[in-house]
Amino acid sequence: MTATRIDGKAFAATVRGKVADGVRALKDSHGITPGLAVVLVGEDPASQVYVRNKGLQTVEAGMQSFEHKLADTTPEADLLALVAALNADPAVHGILVQLPLPKHVDEAKVLAAIDPAKDVDGFHVLNVGLLGTGQKAMVPCTPLGCLMMLRDHLGDLSGLNAVVVGRSNIVGKPMAQLLLGDSCTVTIAHSRTKDLAEVCRRADILVAAVGRPEMIPGDWIKPGATVIDVGINRIPAPEKGEGKTRLVGDVDYDSAAAVAGAITPVPGGVGPMTIACLLANTLTAYCRANGLPEPEGLTA
Ligand code: GUN
């Protein structure tokens, strides 16, 4: 079997298009533009690229983008004061504080200070609890994007065996909750799991989110399974020239694609869905805050 390649880049463009349609309709009916504020502390190069892309795509979707760039020496109290100001700002419907934060800042304290209704990352403990109890929550963007791709490819997920490899708060745990919400039988596997290969072979849906390059080979995959690769790992690529690198996922793509029914590539799979879902969450936050119907197909 050669797996269907799930094109996350194209799917993300469709999601962004739906968000842009929703934003246009809101402007026409209510005269208000949804706004997303992104806070970046310090000068981490990868974070700067993320934040720039977020800003560009926010504006492309017709929303207002507010960027706050602070020095990496910014005191925690100043960051908390900015979050409080954004919470109170009626033009801001979504707030994202880019992680990681500098060491002198208590990350949990900052995330807890964000108004849960504006928490478009879904990292606030209230949203974590709402998701865990099957209630309406703001849902972390990467697992939401994975869920959208799975629903689009498979339709009804109920009764399927889903294995999530990785137990992070940002991907693994919320992914498991979302799959449970769609009535999958869910296993969370991790670095201490005994006989990980055997656990993976039971999966109709395999979500890899461990951050270890090409760790999952094709012979861990059930024939016909749907494989979602969340990993983005940069490895040396001497074949491209001295000092060159390339991006790979947590799954060994070539051997996995020979066995799976469908698989997301890296790059071009889950990656583009994350920002698309951030925009979707901003629109959702706006609609919920104003008692409007939620945008269709953009929520969990
Ligand atoms: N840093 C890397 N990815 C993310 C993300 O999705 N949200 C936030 N807040 N920070 C990140």
Tab-separated table of C-alpha atoms and ligand atoms in Angstrom:
chain	number	residue	atom	x	y	z
A	1	MET	CA	0.000	0.000	0.000
A	2	THR	CA	1.148	3.550	-0.644
A	3	ALA	CA	-0.432	5.988	1.751
A	4	THR	CA	-2.480	9.012	0.766
A	5	ARG	CA	-0.458	12.120	1.573
A	6	ILE	CA	-2.580	14.456	3.701
A	7	ASP	CA	-1.797	17.949	2.420
A	8	GLY	CA	-1.776	20.173	5.501
A	9	LYS	CA	-0.666	23.203	3.527
A	10	ALA	CA	-3.732	23.061	1.261
A	11	PHE	CA	-6.048	22.207	4.161
A	12	ALA	CA	-4.704	25.121	6.221
A	13	ALA	CA	-5.400	27.466	3.285
A	14	THR	CA	-9.012	26.213	3.270
A	15	VAL	CA	-9.319	26.832	7.031
A	16	ARG	CA	-7.868	30.343	6.659
A	17	GLY	CA	-10.349	30.973	3.845
A	18	LYS	CA	-13.244	29.944	6.115
A	19	VAL	CA	-11.928	32.254	8.839
A	20	ALA	CA	-11.647	35.136	6.368
A	21	ASP	CA	-15.257	34.511	5.232
A	22	GLY	CA	-16.403	34.545	8.877
A	23	VAL	CA	-14.512	37.770	9.590
A	24	ARG	CA	-16.006	39.450	6.508
A	25	ALA	CA	-19.516	38.430	7.555
A	26	LEU	CA	-18.927	39.864	11.053
A	27	LYS	CA	-17.688	43.157	9.632
A	28	ASP	CA	-20.754	43.393	7.406
A	29	SER	CA	-23.242	42.503	10.147
A	30	HIS	CA	-21.649	44.028	13.268
A	31	GLY	CA	-19.029	46.438	11.962
A	32	ILE	CA	-16.416	44.911	14.274
A	33	THR	CA	-13.073	43.375	13.364
A	34	PRO	CA	-11.756	40.506	15.520
A	35	GLY	CA	-8.305	41.266	16.965
A	36	LEU	CA	-5.419	39.004	17.993
A	37	ALA	CA	-2.626	40.205	20.297
A	38	VAL	CA	0.686	38.348	20.280
A	39	VAL	CA	3.289	38.992	22.972
A	40	LEU	CA	6.919	38.087	22.343
A	41	VAL	CA	9.482	38.442	25.122
A	42	GLY	CA	13.120	38.247	24.023
A	43	GLU	CA	14.729	37.536	20.691
A	44	ASP	CA	14.601	33.778	20.169
A	45	PRO	CA	14.989	33.489	16.341
A	46	ALA	CA	12.439	30.648	15.922
A	47	SER	CA	9.873	32.569	17.992
A	48	GLN	CA	10.478	35.718	15.918
A	49	VAL	CA	9.705	33.777	12.716
A	50	TYR	CA	6.518	32.297	14.272
A	51	VAL	CA	5.345	35.705	15.461
A	52	ARG	CA	5.997	37.360	12.097
A	53	ASN	CA	4.028	34.623	10.283
A	54	LYS	CA	1.195	34.879	12.791
A	55	GLY	CA	0.979	38.632	12.247
A	56	LEU	CA	0.952	38.329	8.442
A	57	GLN	CA	-1.696	35.610	8.376
A	58	THR	CA	-3.865	37.455	10.909
A	59	VAL	CA	-3.976	40.508	8.649
A	60	GLU	CA	-4.545	38.329	5.547
A	61	ALA	CA	-7.622	36.853	7.266
A	62	GLY	CA	-8.965	40.393	7.717
A	63	MET	CA	-8.330	40.584	11.472
A	64	GLN	CA	-6.471	43.187	13.465
A	65	SER	CA	-3.004	42.130	14.610
A	66	PHE	CA	-1.433	43.646	17.727
A	67	GLU	CA	2.225	42.761	18.282
A	68	HIS	CA	3.990	43.472	21.565
A	69	LYS	CA	7.727	42.838	21.503
A	70	LEU	CA	9.432	43.132	24.881
A	71	ALA	CA	13.099	42.907	25.876
A	72	ASP	CA	14.180	39.606	27.434
A	73	THR	CA	15.000	41.522	30.637
A	74	THR	CA	11.343	42.618	31.021
A	75	PRO	CA	10.257	42.120	34.651
A	76	GLU	CA	7.458	39.604	35.244
A	77	ALA	CA	5.319	42.378	36.750
A	78	ASP	CA	5.485	44.384	33.488
A	79	LEU	CA	4.418	41.343	31.467
A	80	LEU	CA	1.516	40.714	33.867
A	81	ALA	CA	0.501	44.382	33.534
A	82	LEU	CA	0.482	44.074	29.729
A	83	VAL	CA	-1.661	40.917	29.935
A	84	ALA	CA	-4.086	42.767	32.227
A	85	ALA	CA	-4.296	45.651	29.734
A	86	LEU	CA	-4.984	43.232	26.849
A	87	ASN	CA	-7.642	41.448	28.941
A	88	ALA	CA	-9.382	44.798	29.379
A	89	ASP	CA	-8.996	45.966	25.751
A	90	PRO	CA	-12.297	45.527	23.836
A	91	ALA	CA	-10.440	45.482	20.468
A	92	VAL	CA	-8.531	42.353	21.531
A	93	HIS	CA	-10.427	39.061	21.319
A	94	GLY	CA	-7.475	36.668	21.438
A	95	ILE	CA	-4.204	36.813	23.402
A	96	LEU	CA	-1.157	34.649	22.769
A	97	VAL	CA	2.011	34.902	24.840
A	98	GLN	CA	4.743	33.225	22.837
A	99	LEU	CA	6.544	30.438	24.699
A	100	PRO	CA	9.176	29.793	25.890
A	101	LEU	CA	9.464	32.783	28.231
A	102	PRO	CA	12.792	33.915	29.756
A	103	LYS	CA	13.833	31.943	32.850
A	104	HIS	CA	13.116	34.749	35.331
A	105	VAL	CA	9.422	34.757	34.339
A	106	ASP	CA	6.987	32.250	35.896
A	107	GLU	CA	5.286	30.822	32.794
A	108	ALA	CA	2.367	29.278	34.710
A	109	LYS	CA	1.647	32.596	36.428
A	110	VAL	CA	1.545	34.466	33.107
A	111	LEU	CA	-0.695	31.871	31.424
A	112	ALA	CA	-3.037	31.962	34.440
A	113	ALA	CA	-3.317	35.754	34.111
A	114	ILE	CA	-4.814	35.570	30.579
A	115	ASP	CA	-8.616	35.941	30.464
A	116	PRO	CA	-9.749	32.340	29.685
A	117	ALA	CA	-12.258	33.727	27.140
A	118	LYS	CA	-9.344	35.302	25.201
A	119	ASP	CA	-6.991	32.339	25.692
A	120	VAL	CA	-6.651	31.336	22.024
A	121	ASP	CA	-3.787	28.946	22.908
A	122	GLY	CA	-6.060	26.975	25.244
A	123	PHE	CA	-3.275	26.795	27.850
A	124	HIS	CA	-5.185	28.343	30.797
A	125	VAL	CA	-6.041	25.711	33.423
A	126	LEU	CA	-9.732	26.619	33.148
A	127	ASN	CA	-9.705	25.707	29.445
A	128	VAL	CA	-7.697	22.551	30.185
A	129	GLY	CA	-10.378	21.575	32.724
A	130	LEU	CA	-13.270	22.416	30.398
A	131	LEU	CA	-11.739	20.278	27.642
A	132	GLY	CA	-11.099	17.443	30.109
A	133	THR	CA	-14.719	17.466	31.254
A	134	GLY	CA	-16.124	17.590	27.719
A	135	GLN	CA	-17.312	21.193	27.942
A	136	LYS	CA	-16.903	24.077	25.517
A	137	ALA	CA	-13.256	25.176	25.802
A	138	MET	CA	-10.629	27.104	23.911
A	139	VAL	CA	-8.607	24.213	22.461
A	140	PRO	CA	-4.817	24.223	21.819
A	141	CYS	CA	-4.156	24.962	18.153
A	142	THR	CA	-1.921	22.066	17.090
A	143	PRO	CA	-4.177	19.250	18.374
A	144	LEU	CA	-7.225	21.090	17.012
A	145	GLY	CA	-5.550	21.130	13.581
A	146	CYS	CA	-4.803	17.390	13.864
A	147	LEU	CA	-8.442	16.692	14.770
A	148	MET	CA	-9.686	18.703	11.779
A	149	MET	CA	-7.433	16.740	9.419
A	150	LEU	CA	-8.534	13.404	10.912
A	151	ARG	CA	-12.237	14.286	10.615
A	152	ASP	CA	-11.709	15.512	7.060
A	153	HIS	CA	-9.920	12.321	6.052
A	154	LEU	CA	-11.837	9.689	8.033
A	155	GLY	CA	-15.236	11.248	8.732
A	156	ASP	CA	-16.633	9.647	11.907
A	157	LEU	CA	-13.823	8.663	14.299
A	158	SER	CA	-15.975	6.798	16.821
A	159	GLY	CA	-14.771	3.400	17.991
A	160	LEU	CA	-11.338	3.725	16.362
A	161	ASN	CA	-8.196	2.846	18.333
A	162	ALA	CA	-6.129	6.014	18.670
A	163	VAL	CA	-2.604	6.030	20.054
A	164	VAL	CA	-0.982	9.358	20.940
A	165	VAL	CA	2.782	9.086	21.403
A	166	GLY	CA	3.832	11.968	23.675
A	167	ARG	CA	2.274	13.421	26.818
A	168	SER	CA	2.989	17.153	26.601
A	169	ASN	CA	0.461	19.702	27.860
A	170	ILE	CA	0.531	21.461	24.470
A	171	VAL	CA	-0.068	18.475	22.184
A	172	GLY	CA	-0.235	14.960	23.673
A	173	LYS	CA	-2.720	15.454	26.520
A	174	PRO	CA	-5.196	17.759	24.707
A	175	MET	CA	-4.975	15.542	21.583
A	176	ALA	CA	-5.999	12.545	23.687
A	177	GLN	CA	-8.946	14.504	25.152
A	178	LEU	CA	-10.123	15.577	21.702
A	179	LEU	CA	-9.959	12.009	20.350
A	180	LEU	CA	-11.868	10.794	23.408
A	181	GLY	CA	-14.448	13.510	22.715
A	182	ASP	CA	-14.885	11.987	19.242
A	183	SER	CA	-15.408	8.553	20.882
A	184	CYS	CA	-12.065	6.968	20.001
A	185	THR	CA	-10.499	4.374	22.312
A	186	VAL	CA	-7.440	6.338	23.349
A	187	THR	CA	-4.001	5.300	24.587
A	188	ILE	CA	-1.353	7.856	25.579
A	189	ALA	CA	2.105	6.362	25.125
A	190	HIS	CA	5.414	7.966	26.115
A	191	SER	CA	9.104	7.356	26.736
A	192	ARG	CA	8.411	4.903	29.574
A	193	THR	CA	5.776	2.868	27.700
A	194	LYS	CA	6.625	-0.851	27.602
A	195	ASP	CA	6.729	-2.349	24.115
A	196	LEU	CA	5.904	0.886	22.340
A	197	ALA	CA	6.098	-0.842	18.936
A	198	GLU	CA	3.304	-3.242	19.912
A	199	VAL	CA	1.149	-0.390	21.289
A	200	CYS	CA	1.594	1.596	18.056
A	201	ARG	CA	0.689	-1.443	15.910
A	202	ARG	CA	-2.797	-1.448	17.477
A	203	ALA	CA	-3.507	2.100	16.304
A	204	ASP	CA	-6.063	2.921	13.613
A	205	ILE	CA	-5.016	6.520	14.293
A	206	LEU	CA	-1.412	7.176	15.310
A	207	VAL	CA	-0.445	10.679	16.440
A	208	ALA	CA	3.306	11.114	16.918
A	209	ALA	CA	4.292	14.055	19.132
A	210	VAL	CA	7.524	13.101	20.873
A	211	GLY	CA	10.085	15.388	19.252
A	212	ARG	CA	12.492	12.588	18.301
A	213	PRO	CA	13.521	12.533	14.646
A	214	GLU	CA	12.145	9.582	12.622
A	215	MET	CA	11.670	7.506	15.778
A	216	ILE	CA	8.634	5.586	14.499
A	217	PRO	CA	9.409	3.196	11.637
A	218	GLY	CA	6.952	1.667	9.170
A	219	ASP	CA	6.895	-1.716	10.908
A	220	TRP	CA	5.304	-0.092	14.014
A	221	ILE	CA	2.317	0.940	11.893
A	222	LYS	CA	-0.888	-1.030	11.345
A	223	PRO	CA	-1.582	-1.495	7.626
A	224	GLY	CA	-4.062	1.155	6.495
A	225	ALA	CA	-3.688	3.319	9.641
A	226	THR	CA	-3.934	7.120	9.524
A	227	VAL	CA	-0.686	8.666	10.753
A	228	ILE	CA	-0.447	12.268	11.979
A	229	ASP	CA	3.141	13.408	12.470
A	230	VAL	CA	3.399	16.438	14.774
A	231	GLY	CA	7.206	16.330	15.034
A	232	ILE	CA	9.332	19.073	13.486
A	233	ASN	CA	12.978	18.100	13.913
A	234	ARG	CA	15.965	19.640	12.169
A	235	ILE	CA	18.698	17.106	11.368
A	236	PRO	CA	22.027	17.315	9.527
A	237	ALA	CA	21.739	16.734	5.751
A	238	PRO	CA	25.311	16.253	4.472
A	239	GLU	CA	23.849	15.080	1.118
A	240	LYS	CA	22.738	18.720	0.569
A	241	GLY	CA	26.199	20.077	1.291
A	242	GLU	CA	28.397	20.797	4.272
A	243	GLY	CA	26.560	22.236	7.284
A	244	LYS	CA	23.133	21.849	5.606
A	245	THR	CA	20.077	20.590	7.468
A	246	ARG	CA	16.582	19.321	6.681
A	247	LEU	CA	13.302	18.972	8.541
A	248	VAL	CA	11.925	15.563	9.467
A	249	GLY	CA	9.035	14.381	11.615
A	250	ASP	CA	8.847	11.853	14.442
A	251	VAL	CA	7.834	9.202	11.891
A	252	ASP	CA	10.141	7.677	9.290
A	253	TYR	CA	8.072	8.917	6.336
A	254	ASP	CA	9.182	6.561	3.566
A	255	SER	CA	8.797	3.293	5.470
A	256	ALA	CA	5.562	4.509	7.125
A	257	ALA	CA	4.020	5.630	3.804
A	258	ALA	CA	4.523	2.104	2.455
A	259	VAL	CA	2.219	0.694	5.182
A	260	ALA	CA	-0.184	3.461	6.303
A	261	GLY	CA	-3.472	4.351	4.649
A	262	ALA	CA	-2.770	8.070	4.994
A	263	ILE	CA	0.025	10.178	6.468
A	264	THR	CA	0.924	13.817	6.993
A	265	PRO	CA	4.329	14.886	5.613
A	266	VAL	CA	6.914	17.067	7.372
A	267	PRO	CA	7.090	19.840	6.343
A	268	GLY	CA	3.653	20.590	4.883
A	269	GLY	CA	1.474	18.520	7.217
A	270	VAL	CA	0.483	19.567	10.727
A	271	GLY	CA	2.758	22.662	10.804
A	272	PRO	CA	0.647	25.021	8.641
A	273	MET	CA	-2.503	23.988	10.526
A	274	THR	CA	-1.311	25.496	13.824
A	275	ILE	CA	-1.534	29.163	12.774
A	276	ALA	CA	-4.734	28.476	10.780
A	277	CYS	CA	-6.294	27.131	14.003
A	278	LEU	CA	-5.032	30.131	15.965
A	279	LEU	CA	-7.004	32.352	13.588
A	280	ALA	CA	-10.000	30.006	13.879
A	281	ASN	CA	-9.778	30.215	17.701
A	282	THR	CA	-9.670	34.025	17.560
A	283	LEU	CA	-12.856	34.073	15.495
A	284	THR	CA	-14.458	31.542	17.872
A	285	ALA	CA	-13.450	33.649	20.908
A	286	TYR	CA	-15.007	36.721	19.305
A	287	CYS	CA	-18.273	34.889	18.546
A	288	ARG	CA	-18.540	33.390	22.051
A	289	ALA	CA	-17.792	36.740	23.715
A	290	ASN	CA	-20.602	38.355	21.728
A	291	GLY	CA	-23.188	35.563	21.966
A	292	LEU	CA	-22.989	34.879	18.219
A	293	PRO	CA	-23.194	31.424	16.608
A	294	GLU	CA	-19.804	29.735	16.388
A	295	PRO	CA	-18.151	29.421	12.988
A	296	GLU	CA	-18.954	26.039	11.431
A	297	GLY	CA	-16.221	23.433	11.053
A	298	LEU	CA	-13.640	25.507	12.942
A	299	THR	CA	-14.166	24.215	16.497
A	300	ALA	CA	-13.807	20.910	18.332
B	1	GUN	N1	5.770	28.393	21.004
B	1	GUN	C1	5.807	27.429	20.052
B	1	GUN	N2	4.551	27.059	19.707
B	1	GUN	C2	3.708	27.818	20.448
B	1	GUN	C3	2.294	27.906	20.524
B	1	GUN	O1	1.534	27.201	19.849
B	1	GUN	N3	1.813	28.822	21.407
B	1	GUN	C4	2.619	29.598	22.179
B	1	GUN	N4	2.055	30.445	23.021
B	1	GUN	N5	3.938	29.535	22.133
B	1	GUN	C5	4.481	28.643	21.268
